[in-house]
Coordinates of C-alpha atoms in Angstrom, one line a residue:
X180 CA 75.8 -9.1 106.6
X181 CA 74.6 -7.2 109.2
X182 CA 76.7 -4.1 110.3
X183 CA 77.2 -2.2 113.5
X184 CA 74.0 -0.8 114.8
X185 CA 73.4 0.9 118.0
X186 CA 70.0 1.7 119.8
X187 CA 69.6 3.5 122.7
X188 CA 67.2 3.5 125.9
X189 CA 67.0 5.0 128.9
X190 CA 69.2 2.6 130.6
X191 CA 70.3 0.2 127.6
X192 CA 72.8 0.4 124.9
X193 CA 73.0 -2.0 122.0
X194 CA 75.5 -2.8 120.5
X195 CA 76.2 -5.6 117.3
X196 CA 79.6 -6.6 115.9
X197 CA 80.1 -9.3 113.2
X198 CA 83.5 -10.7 111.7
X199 CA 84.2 -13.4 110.0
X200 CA 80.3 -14.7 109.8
X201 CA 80.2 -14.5 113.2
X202 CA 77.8 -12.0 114.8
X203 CA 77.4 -11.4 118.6
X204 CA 74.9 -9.4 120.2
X205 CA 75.6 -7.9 124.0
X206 CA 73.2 -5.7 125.9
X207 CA 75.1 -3.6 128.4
X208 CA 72.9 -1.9 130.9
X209 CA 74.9 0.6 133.6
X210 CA 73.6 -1.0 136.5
X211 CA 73.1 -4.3 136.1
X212 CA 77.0 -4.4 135.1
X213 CA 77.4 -4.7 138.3
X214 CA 75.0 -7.6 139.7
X215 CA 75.5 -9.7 136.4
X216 CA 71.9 -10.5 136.2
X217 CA 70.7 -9.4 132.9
X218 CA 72.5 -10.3 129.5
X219 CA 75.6 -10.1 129.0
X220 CA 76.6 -7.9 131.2
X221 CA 80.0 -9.7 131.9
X222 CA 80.7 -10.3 128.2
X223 CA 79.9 -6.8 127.8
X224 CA 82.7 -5.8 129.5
X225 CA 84.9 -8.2 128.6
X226 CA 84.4 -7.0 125.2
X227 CA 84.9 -3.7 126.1
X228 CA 88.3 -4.2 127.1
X229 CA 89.4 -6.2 124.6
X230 CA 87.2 -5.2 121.4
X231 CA 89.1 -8.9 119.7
X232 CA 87.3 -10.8 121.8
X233 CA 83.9 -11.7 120.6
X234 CA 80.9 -12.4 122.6
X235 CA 80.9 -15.9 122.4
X236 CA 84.8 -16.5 123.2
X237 CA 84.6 -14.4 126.5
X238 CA 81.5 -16.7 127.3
X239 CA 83.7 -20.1 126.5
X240 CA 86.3 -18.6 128.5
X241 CA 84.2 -18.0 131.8
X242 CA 82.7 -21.4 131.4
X243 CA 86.5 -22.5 131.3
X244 CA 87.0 -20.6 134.9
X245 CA 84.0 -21.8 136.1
X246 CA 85.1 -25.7 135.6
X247 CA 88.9 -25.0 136.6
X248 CA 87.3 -23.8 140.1
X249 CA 84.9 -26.6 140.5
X250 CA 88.1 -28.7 139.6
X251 CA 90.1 -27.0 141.9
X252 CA 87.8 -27.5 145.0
X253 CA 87.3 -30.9 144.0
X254 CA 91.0 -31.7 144.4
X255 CA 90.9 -29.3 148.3
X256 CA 88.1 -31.3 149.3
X257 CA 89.5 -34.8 148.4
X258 CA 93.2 -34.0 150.3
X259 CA 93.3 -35.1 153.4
X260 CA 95.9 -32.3 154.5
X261 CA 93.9 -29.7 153.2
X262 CA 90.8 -31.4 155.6
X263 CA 92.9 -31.7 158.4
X264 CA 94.8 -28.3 158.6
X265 CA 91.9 -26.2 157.6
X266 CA 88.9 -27.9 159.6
X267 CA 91.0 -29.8 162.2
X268 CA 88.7 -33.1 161.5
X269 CA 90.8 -36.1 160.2
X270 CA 88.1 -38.2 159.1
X271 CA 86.5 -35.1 157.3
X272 CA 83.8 -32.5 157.7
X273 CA 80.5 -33.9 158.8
X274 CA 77.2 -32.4 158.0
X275 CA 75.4 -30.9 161.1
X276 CA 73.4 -33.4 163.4
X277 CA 70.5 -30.9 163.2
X278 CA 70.1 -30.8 159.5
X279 CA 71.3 -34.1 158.9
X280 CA 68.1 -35.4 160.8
X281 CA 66.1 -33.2 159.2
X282 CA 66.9 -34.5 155.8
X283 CA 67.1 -37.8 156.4
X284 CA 65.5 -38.7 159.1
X285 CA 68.3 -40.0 161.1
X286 CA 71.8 -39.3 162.7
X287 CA 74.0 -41.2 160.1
X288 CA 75.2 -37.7 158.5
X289 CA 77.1 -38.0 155.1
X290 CA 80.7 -36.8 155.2
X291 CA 81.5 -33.5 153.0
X292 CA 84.6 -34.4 151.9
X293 CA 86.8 -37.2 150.4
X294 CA 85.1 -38.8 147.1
X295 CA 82.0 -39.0 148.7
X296 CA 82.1 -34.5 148.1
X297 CA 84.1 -35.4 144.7
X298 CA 81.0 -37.2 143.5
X299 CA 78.3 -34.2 144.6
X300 CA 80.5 -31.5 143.4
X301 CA 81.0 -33.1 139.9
X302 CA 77.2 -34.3 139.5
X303 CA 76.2 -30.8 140.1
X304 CA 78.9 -29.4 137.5
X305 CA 78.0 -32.6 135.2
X306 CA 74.0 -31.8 135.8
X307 CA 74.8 -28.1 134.9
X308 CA 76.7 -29.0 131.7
X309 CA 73.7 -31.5 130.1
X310 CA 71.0 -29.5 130.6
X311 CA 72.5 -26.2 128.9
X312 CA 73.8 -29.0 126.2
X313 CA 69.6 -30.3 125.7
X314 CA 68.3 -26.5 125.8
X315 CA 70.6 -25.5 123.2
X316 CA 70.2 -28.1 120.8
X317 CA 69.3 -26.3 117.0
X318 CA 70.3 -23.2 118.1
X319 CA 70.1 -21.0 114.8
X320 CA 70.5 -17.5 115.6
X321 CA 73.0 -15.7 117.9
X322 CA 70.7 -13.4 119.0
X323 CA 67.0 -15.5 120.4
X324 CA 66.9 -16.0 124.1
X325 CA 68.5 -19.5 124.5
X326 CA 71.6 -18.5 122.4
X327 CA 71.5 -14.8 125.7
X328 CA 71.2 -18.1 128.1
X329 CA 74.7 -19.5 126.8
X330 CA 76.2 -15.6 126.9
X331 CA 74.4 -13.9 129.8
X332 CA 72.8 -14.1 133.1
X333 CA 75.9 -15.3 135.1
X334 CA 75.2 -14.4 138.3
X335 CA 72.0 -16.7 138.3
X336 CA 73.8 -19.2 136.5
X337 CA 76.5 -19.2 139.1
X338 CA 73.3 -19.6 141.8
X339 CA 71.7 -22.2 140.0
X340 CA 75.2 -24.3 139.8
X341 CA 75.8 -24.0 143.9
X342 CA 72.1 -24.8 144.1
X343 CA 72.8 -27.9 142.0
X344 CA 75.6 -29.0 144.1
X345 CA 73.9 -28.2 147.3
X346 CA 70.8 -30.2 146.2
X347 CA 73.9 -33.2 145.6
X348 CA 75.1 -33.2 149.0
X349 CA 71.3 -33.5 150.0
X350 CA 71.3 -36.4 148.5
X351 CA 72.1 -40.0 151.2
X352 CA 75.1 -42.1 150.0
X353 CA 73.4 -45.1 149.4
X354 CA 70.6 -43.3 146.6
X355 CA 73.6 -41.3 144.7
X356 CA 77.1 -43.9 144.7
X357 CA 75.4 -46.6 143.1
X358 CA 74.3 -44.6 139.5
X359 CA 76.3 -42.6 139.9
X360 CA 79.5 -44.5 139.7
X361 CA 78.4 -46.3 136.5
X362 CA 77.2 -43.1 135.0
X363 CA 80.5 -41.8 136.1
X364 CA 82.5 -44.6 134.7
X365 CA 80.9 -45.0 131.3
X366 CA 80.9 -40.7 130.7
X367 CA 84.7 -41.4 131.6
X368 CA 85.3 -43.7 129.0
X369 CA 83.4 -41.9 126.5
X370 CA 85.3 -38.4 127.1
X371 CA 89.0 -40.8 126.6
X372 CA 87.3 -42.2 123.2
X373 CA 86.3 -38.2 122.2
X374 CA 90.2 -37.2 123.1
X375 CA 91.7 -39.6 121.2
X376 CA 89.5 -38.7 117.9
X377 CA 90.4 -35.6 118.3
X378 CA 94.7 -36.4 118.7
X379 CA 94.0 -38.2 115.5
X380 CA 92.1 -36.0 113.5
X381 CA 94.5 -33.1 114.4
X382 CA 97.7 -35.0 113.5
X383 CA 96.0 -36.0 110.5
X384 CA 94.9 -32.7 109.8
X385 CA 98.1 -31.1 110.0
X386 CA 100.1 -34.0 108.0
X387 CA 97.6 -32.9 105.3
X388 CA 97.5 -29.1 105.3
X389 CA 101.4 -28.9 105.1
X390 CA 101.7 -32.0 103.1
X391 CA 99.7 -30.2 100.5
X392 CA 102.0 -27.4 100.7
X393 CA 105.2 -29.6 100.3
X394 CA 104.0 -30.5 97.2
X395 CA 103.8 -26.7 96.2
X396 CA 106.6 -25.1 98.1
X397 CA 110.0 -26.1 99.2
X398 CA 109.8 -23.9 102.0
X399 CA 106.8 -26.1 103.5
X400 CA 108.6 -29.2 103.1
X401 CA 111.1 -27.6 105.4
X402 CA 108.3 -27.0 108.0
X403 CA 107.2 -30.7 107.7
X404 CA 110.8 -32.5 108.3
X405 CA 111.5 -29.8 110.9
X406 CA 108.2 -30.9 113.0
X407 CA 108.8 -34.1 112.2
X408 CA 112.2 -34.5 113.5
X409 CA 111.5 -32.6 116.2
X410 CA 108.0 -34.4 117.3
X411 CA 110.7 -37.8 116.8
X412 CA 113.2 -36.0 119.4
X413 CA 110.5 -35.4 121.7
X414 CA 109.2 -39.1 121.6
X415 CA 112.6 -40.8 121.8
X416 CA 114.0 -38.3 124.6
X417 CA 110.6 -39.3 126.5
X418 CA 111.1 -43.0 125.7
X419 CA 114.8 -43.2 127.4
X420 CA 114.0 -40.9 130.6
X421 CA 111.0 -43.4 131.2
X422 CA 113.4 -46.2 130.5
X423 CA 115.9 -45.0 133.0
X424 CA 113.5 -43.5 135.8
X425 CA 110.4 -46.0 135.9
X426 CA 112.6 -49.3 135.7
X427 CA 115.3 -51.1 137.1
X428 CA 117.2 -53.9 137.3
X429 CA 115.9 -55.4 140.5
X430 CA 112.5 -55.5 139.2
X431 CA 109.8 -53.4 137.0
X432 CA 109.5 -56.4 134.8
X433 CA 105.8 -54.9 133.7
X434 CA 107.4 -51.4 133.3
X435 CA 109.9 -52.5 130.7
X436 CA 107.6 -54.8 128.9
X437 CA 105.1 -51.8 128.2
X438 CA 107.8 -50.0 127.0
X439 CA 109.0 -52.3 124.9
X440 CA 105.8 -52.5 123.5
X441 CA 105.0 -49.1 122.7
X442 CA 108.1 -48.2 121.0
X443 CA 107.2 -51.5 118.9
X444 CA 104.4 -49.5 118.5
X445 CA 105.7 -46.1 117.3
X446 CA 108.2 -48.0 114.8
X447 CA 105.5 -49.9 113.0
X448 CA 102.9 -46.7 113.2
X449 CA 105.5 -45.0 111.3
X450 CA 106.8 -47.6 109.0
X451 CA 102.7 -47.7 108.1
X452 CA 102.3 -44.3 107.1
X453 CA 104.9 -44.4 104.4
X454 CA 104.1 -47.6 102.9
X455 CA 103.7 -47.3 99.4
X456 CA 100.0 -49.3 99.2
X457 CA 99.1 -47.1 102.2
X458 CA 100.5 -44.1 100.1
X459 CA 98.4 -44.8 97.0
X460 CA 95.1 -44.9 98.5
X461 CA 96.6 -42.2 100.5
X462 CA 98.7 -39.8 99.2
X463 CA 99.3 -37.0 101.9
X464 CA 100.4 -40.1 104.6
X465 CA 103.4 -39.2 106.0
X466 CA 105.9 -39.0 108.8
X467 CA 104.6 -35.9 110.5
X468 CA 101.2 -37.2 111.8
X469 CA 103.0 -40.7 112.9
X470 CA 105.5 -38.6 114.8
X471 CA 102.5 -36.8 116.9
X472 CA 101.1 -40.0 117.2
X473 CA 104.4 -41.2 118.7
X474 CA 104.6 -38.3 121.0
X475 CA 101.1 -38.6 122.1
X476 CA 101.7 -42.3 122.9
X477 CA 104.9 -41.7 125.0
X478 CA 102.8 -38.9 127.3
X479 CA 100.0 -41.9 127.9
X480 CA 102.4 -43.9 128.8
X481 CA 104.6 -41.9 130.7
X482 CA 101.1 -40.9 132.7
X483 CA 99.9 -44.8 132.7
X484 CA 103.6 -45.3 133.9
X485 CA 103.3 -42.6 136.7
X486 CA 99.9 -43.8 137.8
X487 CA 101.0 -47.4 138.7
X488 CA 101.5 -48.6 142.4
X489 CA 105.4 -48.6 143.3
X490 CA 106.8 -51.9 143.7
X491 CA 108.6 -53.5 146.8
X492 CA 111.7 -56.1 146.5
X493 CA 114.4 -57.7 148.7
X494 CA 117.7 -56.3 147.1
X495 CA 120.9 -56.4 148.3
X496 CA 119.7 -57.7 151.5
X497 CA 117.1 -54.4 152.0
X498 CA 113.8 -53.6 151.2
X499 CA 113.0 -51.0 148.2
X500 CA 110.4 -49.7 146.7
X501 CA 111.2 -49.4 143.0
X502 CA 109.5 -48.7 139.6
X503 CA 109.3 -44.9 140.5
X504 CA 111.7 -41.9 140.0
X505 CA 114.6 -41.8 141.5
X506 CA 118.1 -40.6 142.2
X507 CA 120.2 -43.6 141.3
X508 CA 119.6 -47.1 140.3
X509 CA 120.7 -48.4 143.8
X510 CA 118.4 -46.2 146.0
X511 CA 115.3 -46.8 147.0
X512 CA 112.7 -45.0 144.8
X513 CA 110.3 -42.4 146.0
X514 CA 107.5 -40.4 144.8
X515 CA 108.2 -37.3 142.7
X516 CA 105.2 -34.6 143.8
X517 CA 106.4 -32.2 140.4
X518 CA 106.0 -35.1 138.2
X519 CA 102.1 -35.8 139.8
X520 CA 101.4 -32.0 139.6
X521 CA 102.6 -32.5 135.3
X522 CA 100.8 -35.2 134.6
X523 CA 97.6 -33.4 136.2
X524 CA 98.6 -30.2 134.5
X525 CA 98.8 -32.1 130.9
X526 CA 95.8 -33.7 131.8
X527 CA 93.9 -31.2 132.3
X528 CA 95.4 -28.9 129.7
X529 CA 94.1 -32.0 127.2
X530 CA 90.3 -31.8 129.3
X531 CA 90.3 -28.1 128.0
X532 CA 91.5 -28.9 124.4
X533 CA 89.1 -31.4 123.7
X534 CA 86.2 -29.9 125.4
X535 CA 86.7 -26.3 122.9
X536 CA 88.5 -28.0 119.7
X537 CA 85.2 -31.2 119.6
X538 CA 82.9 -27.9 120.1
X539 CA 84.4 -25.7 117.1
X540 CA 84.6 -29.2 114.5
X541 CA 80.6 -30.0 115.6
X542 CA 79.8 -26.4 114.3
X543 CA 81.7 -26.3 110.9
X544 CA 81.3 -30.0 110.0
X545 CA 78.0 -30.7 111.7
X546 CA 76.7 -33.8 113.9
X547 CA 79.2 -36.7 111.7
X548 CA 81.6 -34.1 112.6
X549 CA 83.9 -37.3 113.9
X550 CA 83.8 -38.9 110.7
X551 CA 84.0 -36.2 108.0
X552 CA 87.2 -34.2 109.5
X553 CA 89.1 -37.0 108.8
X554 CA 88.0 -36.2 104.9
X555 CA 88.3 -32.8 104.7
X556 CA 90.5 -31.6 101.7
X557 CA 93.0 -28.3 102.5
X558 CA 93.0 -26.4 99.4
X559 CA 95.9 -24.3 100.4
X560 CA 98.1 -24.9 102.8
X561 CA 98.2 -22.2 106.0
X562 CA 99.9 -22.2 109.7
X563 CA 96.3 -22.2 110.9
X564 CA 96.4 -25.9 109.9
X565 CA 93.9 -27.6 112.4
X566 CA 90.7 -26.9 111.2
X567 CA 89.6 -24.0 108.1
X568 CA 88.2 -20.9 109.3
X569 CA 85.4 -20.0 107.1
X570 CA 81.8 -22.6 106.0
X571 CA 79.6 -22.2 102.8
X572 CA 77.3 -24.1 101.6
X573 CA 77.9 -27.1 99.2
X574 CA 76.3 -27.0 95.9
X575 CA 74.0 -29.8 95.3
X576 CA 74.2 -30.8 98.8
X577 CA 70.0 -31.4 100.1
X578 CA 68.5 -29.6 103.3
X579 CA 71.4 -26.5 103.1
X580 CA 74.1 -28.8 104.8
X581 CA 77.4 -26.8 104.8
X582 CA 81.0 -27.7 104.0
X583 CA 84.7 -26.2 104.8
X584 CA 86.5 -24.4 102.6
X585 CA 90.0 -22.1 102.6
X586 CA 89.7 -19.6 99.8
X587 CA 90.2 -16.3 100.7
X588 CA 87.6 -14.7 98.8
X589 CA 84.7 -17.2 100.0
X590 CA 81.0 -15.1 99.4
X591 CA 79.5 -14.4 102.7
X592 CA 77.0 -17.0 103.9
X593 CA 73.3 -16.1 104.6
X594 CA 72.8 -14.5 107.7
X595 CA 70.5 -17.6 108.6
X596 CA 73.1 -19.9 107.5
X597 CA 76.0 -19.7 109.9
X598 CA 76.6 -17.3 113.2
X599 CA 78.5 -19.3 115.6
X600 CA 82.3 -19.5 116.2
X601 CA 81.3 -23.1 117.9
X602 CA 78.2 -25.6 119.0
X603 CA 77.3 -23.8 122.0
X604 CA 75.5 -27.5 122.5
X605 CA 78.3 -29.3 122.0
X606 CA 80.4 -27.5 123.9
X607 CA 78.3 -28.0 127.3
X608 CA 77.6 -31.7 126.5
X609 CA 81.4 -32.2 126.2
X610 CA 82.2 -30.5 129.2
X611 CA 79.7 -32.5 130.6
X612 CA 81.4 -35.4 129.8
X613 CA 85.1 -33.7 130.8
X614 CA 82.8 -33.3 134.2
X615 CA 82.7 -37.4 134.5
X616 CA 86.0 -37.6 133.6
X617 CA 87.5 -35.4 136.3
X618 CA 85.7 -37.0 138.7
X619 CA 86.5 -40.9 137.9
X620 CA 90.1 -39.5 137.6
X621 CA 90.2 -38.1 140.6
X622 CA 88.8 -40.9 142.8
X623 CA 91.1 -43.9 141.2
X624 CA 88.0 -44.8 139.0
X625 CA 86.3 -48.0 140.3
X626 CA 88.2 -48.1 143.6
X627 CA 86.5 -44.4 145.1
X628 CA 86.2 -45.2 148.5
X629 CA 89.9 -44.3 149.9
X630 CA 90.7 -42.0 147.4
X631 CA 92.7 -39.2 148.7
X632 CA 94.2 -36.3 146.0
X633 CA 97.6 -37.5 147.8
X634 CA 97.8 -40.8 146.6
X635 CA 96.0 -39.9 143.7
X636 CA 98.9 -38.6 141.6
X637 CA 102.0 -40.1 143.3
X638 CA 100.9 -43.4 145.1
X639 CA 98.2 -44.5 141.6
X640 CA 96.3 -47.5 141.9
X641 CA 96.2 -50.2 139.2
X642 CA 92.9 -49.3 138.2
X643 CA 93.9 -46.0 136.8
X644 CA 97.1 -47.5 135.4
X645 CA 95.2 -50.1 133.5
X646 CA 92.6 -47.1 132.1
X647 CA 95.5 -45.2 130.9
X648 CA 97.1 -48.4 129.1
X649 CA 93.7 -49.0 127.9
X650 CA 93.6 -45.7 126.5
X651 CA 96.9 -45.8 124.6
X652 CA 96.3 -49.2 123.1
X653 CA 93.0 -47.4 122.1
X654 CA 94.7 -44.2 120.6
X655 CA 96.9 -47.2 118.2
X656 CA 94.2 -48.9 117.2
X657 CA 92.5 -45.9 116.1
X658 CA 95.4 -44.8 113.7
X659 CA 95.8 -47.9 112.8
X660 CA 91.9 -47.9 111.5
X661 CA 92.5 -44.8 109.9
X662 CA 95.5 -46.1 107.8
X663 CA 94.0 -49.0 106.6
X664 CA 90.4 -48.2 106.3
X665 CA 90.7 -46.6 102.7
X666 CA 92.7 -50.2 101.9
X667 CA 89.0 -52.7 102.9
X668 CA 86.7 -50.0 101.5
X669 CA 87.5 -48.0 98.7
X670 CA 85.2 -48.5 95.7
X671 CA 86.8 -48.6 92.5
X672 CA 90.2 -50.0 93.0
X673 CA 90.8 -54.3 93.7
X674 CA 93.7 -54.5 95.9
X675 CA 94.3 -58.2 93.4
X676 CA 94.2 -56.3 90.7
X677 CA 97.4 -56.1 88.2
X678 CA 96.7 -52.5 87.2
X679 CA 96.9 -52.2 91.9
X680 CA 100.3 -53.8 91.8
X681 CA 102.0 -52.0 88.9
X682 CA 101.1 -48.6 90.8
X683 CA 102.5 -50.1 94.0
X684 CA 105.5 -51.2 92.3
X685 CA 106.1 -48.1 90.3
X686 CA 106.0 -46.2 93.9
X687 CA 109.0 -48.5 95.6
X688 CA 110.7 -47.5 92.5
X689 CA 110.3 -44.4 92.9
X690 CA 111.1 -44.1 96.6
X691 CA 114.5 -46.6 96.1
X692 CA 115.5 -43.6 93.6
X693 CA 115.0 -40.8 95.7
X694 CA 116.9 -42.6 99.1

């Protein structure tokens, strides 16, 4: 362990804290507090306010800021309002004749807004991101110079990003769309793949960590039928306001089918997780994660729902747009703007979780971090259930590889061993990715050209609804995997076997007694 140790300078203080494993080092010089070009002079002060705050968390959450604001002019730049009241140009801002022939060698300027701006904003962001993510990779100790290029120098980091996206909007139309929008596209789909791992693993994580309590402690198989019935309430609340606001009896033929399906869905999810050969190979299946599951499923296809273009019928001798919000049954429909700006917000919110939750799981569990959460044993249950708190390494295990643990009285690991709260790497490669995302999302995926943020969110296009039913689909399959995995490859049992049938048998019993 190292403890608190201060040296001082003419200019230069110091100062190391460590908790929990977790050391940080910040060097707080007077006056560069104030131009935020040596080390950590942000974090410094951050830290200085709020002395719970490590180094490395006020670092994650400035890197949070920093998206959220290229996010945020992402969305001014592609609204056509915003263009038209501000600049007074409705087909966009226009680069300068003068520099545009200087650049390119001609009069045909690019425009600096619509998708065209959405794309050079993001592939600065996205360029940003991936190389932090390749010079960080094997980071070992908090305190050499590319772990002070994670935690410091923000005022050149914040240069070198404008520069980035500057150096995009250099670039002519016809070099950047074409790569750019498969790169785009497949980053995209990757980051949806990386969110749904993660919904899985966390339900799954949190079935297990209570479920081992429930076996210990009444009191925690309160907790788990209280979540449960409430993540159940959530889902079938959801499930009837989609039925009676995105369909009617005019039309939305598609609208109720997909529901239809995805409740068929939730029901045999559930009915899955308590089945007693799905129970012996694993015994902390239960309710609770197929109820998060089931809430997670609604909100895709509540989003997927929301995302869809409205649909126009004859009825009653008069034209309506239907399969969108409205007052009654027998008016015409219309976009809701509060519902656009919630699914955005829960979208988003869901960017930021996956981008700091795959981070943290890469640093305790290591690169097969994807595969060996789902294995993880809690050895005591705790409120903290997503992920345990503390790493040591695993005797007998080659090359030092570390594994999770909950006892409270773990020894403290080797100061080479462990230092970081989270994968610094990770983290910028998966906000990299959240980059791509954003930007796909926000220009209707493969139909970019006429994107505008105002059709975006309430209009959708079937490009985006069809991503977001692809997604969901995805997300069942996934659990479904995970359920019946352990069934096709566990080792030592034969699913033909007699001695497999009594057990199965012996656990309907048991269940028929206890209903």
């Amino acid at each position: 362990m190292v403890g608190a140790k201060a040296v001082t300078g003419p200019n230069t203080s110091l100062c190391r804290t460590q908790r929990t494993g977790v050391s940080s080092v910040m060097v707080n010089p007077p006056f560069y507090q104030v131009s935020c070009c040596w080390p950590a002079p942000c974090t410094c002060c951050c830290h200085s306010r709020w002395p719970l705050v490590t180094e490395s968390t006020c670092s994650r959450l400035i890197y949070i800021l920093l998206h959220v604001g290229a996010s945020a002019v992402c969305c001014l730049l592609l609204s056509r309002t915003v263009v038209e009241r501000v600049w007074g140009k409705a087909h966009g801002i226009q680069m300068p004749s003068g520099l545009c022939a200087h650049l390119f060698g001609h009069s045909h300027c690019p425009v600096l807004s619509g998708s065209g701006a959405v794309y050079r904003v993001c592939a600065g962001t996205a360029t940003f991101h991936l190389l932090q993510a390749v010079l960080l990779v094997q980071l070992h100790s908090p305190t050499s110079l590319r772990a002070q290029l994670h935690n410091s120098f923000w005022f050149l980091k914040l240069l070198f990003l404008l520069g980035l996206c500057a150096i995009a909007f250099c670039i002519p139309d016809e070099h950047l769309f074409p790569a750019w929008h498969y790169i785009g596209i497949c980053g995209g789909f990757t980051f949806i793949l990386l969110q749904l791992v993660l919904i899985t693993a966390f339900a799954h994580s949190w079935n297990k960590n209570w479920q081992t309590g429930a076996a210990q402690d009444c009191r925690w198989f309160l907790a788990v039928l209280l979540a449960t019935l409430g993540f159940y309430s959530m889902a079938g609340v959801a499930t009837v306001l989609l039925f009676h606001h995105y369909t009617h009896p005019a039309g939305c033929l598609l609208n109720k089918m997909l529901l239809s399906l995805h409740l068929c869905f939730c029901g045999l999810l559930s009915f899955l997780s308590i089945a007693p050969c799905i129970r012996l190979k694993q015994p902390r299946s239960g309710l609770l994660q197929a109820s998060i599951i089931s809430c997670y499923i609604m909100y895709l296809t509540f989003s997927a729902l929301s995302s869809r273009p409205p649909e126009s019928v004859i009825f009653e001798g008069q034209n309506h747009t239907l399969c969108l919000p409205g007052l009654s049954k027998m008016e015409s429909q219309t976009p809701y703007t509060s519902l656009a700006v919630l699914s955005a917000g829960i979208m988003y919110t869901c960017v930021l979780f996956a981008c700091n939750e795959a981070s943290y799981l890469a640093e305790v569990f290591g690169p097969l971090w994807i595969i060996k959460v789902y294995s993880y044993e809690f050895q005591k249950p705790s409120l903290c259930f997503c992920c345990p708190q503390t790493v040591k390494p695993e005797e007998g295990q080659r090359g030092g590889a570390t594994r999770p643990t909950d006892q409270e009285t773990s020894p403290a690991p080797p100061v080479q061993a462990q230092h970081f709260s989270y994968s610094y790497s990770a983290f910028h490669f998966v906000f990299f990715l959240a980059s791509l995302y954003v930007m796909v999302t926000l220009t209707n995926w493969f139909s970019y050209e006429g994107a505008e943020l105002e059709k975006t969110f309430t209009k959708g296009s079937w490009a985006t609804f069809w991503v977001k039913v692809a997604s969901c689909w995805a997300c069942v399959f996934l659990y479904l995997g995970l359920l019946l995995a352990p069934l096709c490859w566990s080792p030592t049992q034969d699913l033909q076997s007699p001695t497999f049938r009594r057990q199965c048998h012996r656990i309907i019993l048991q269940d028929n007694k206890y209903s």
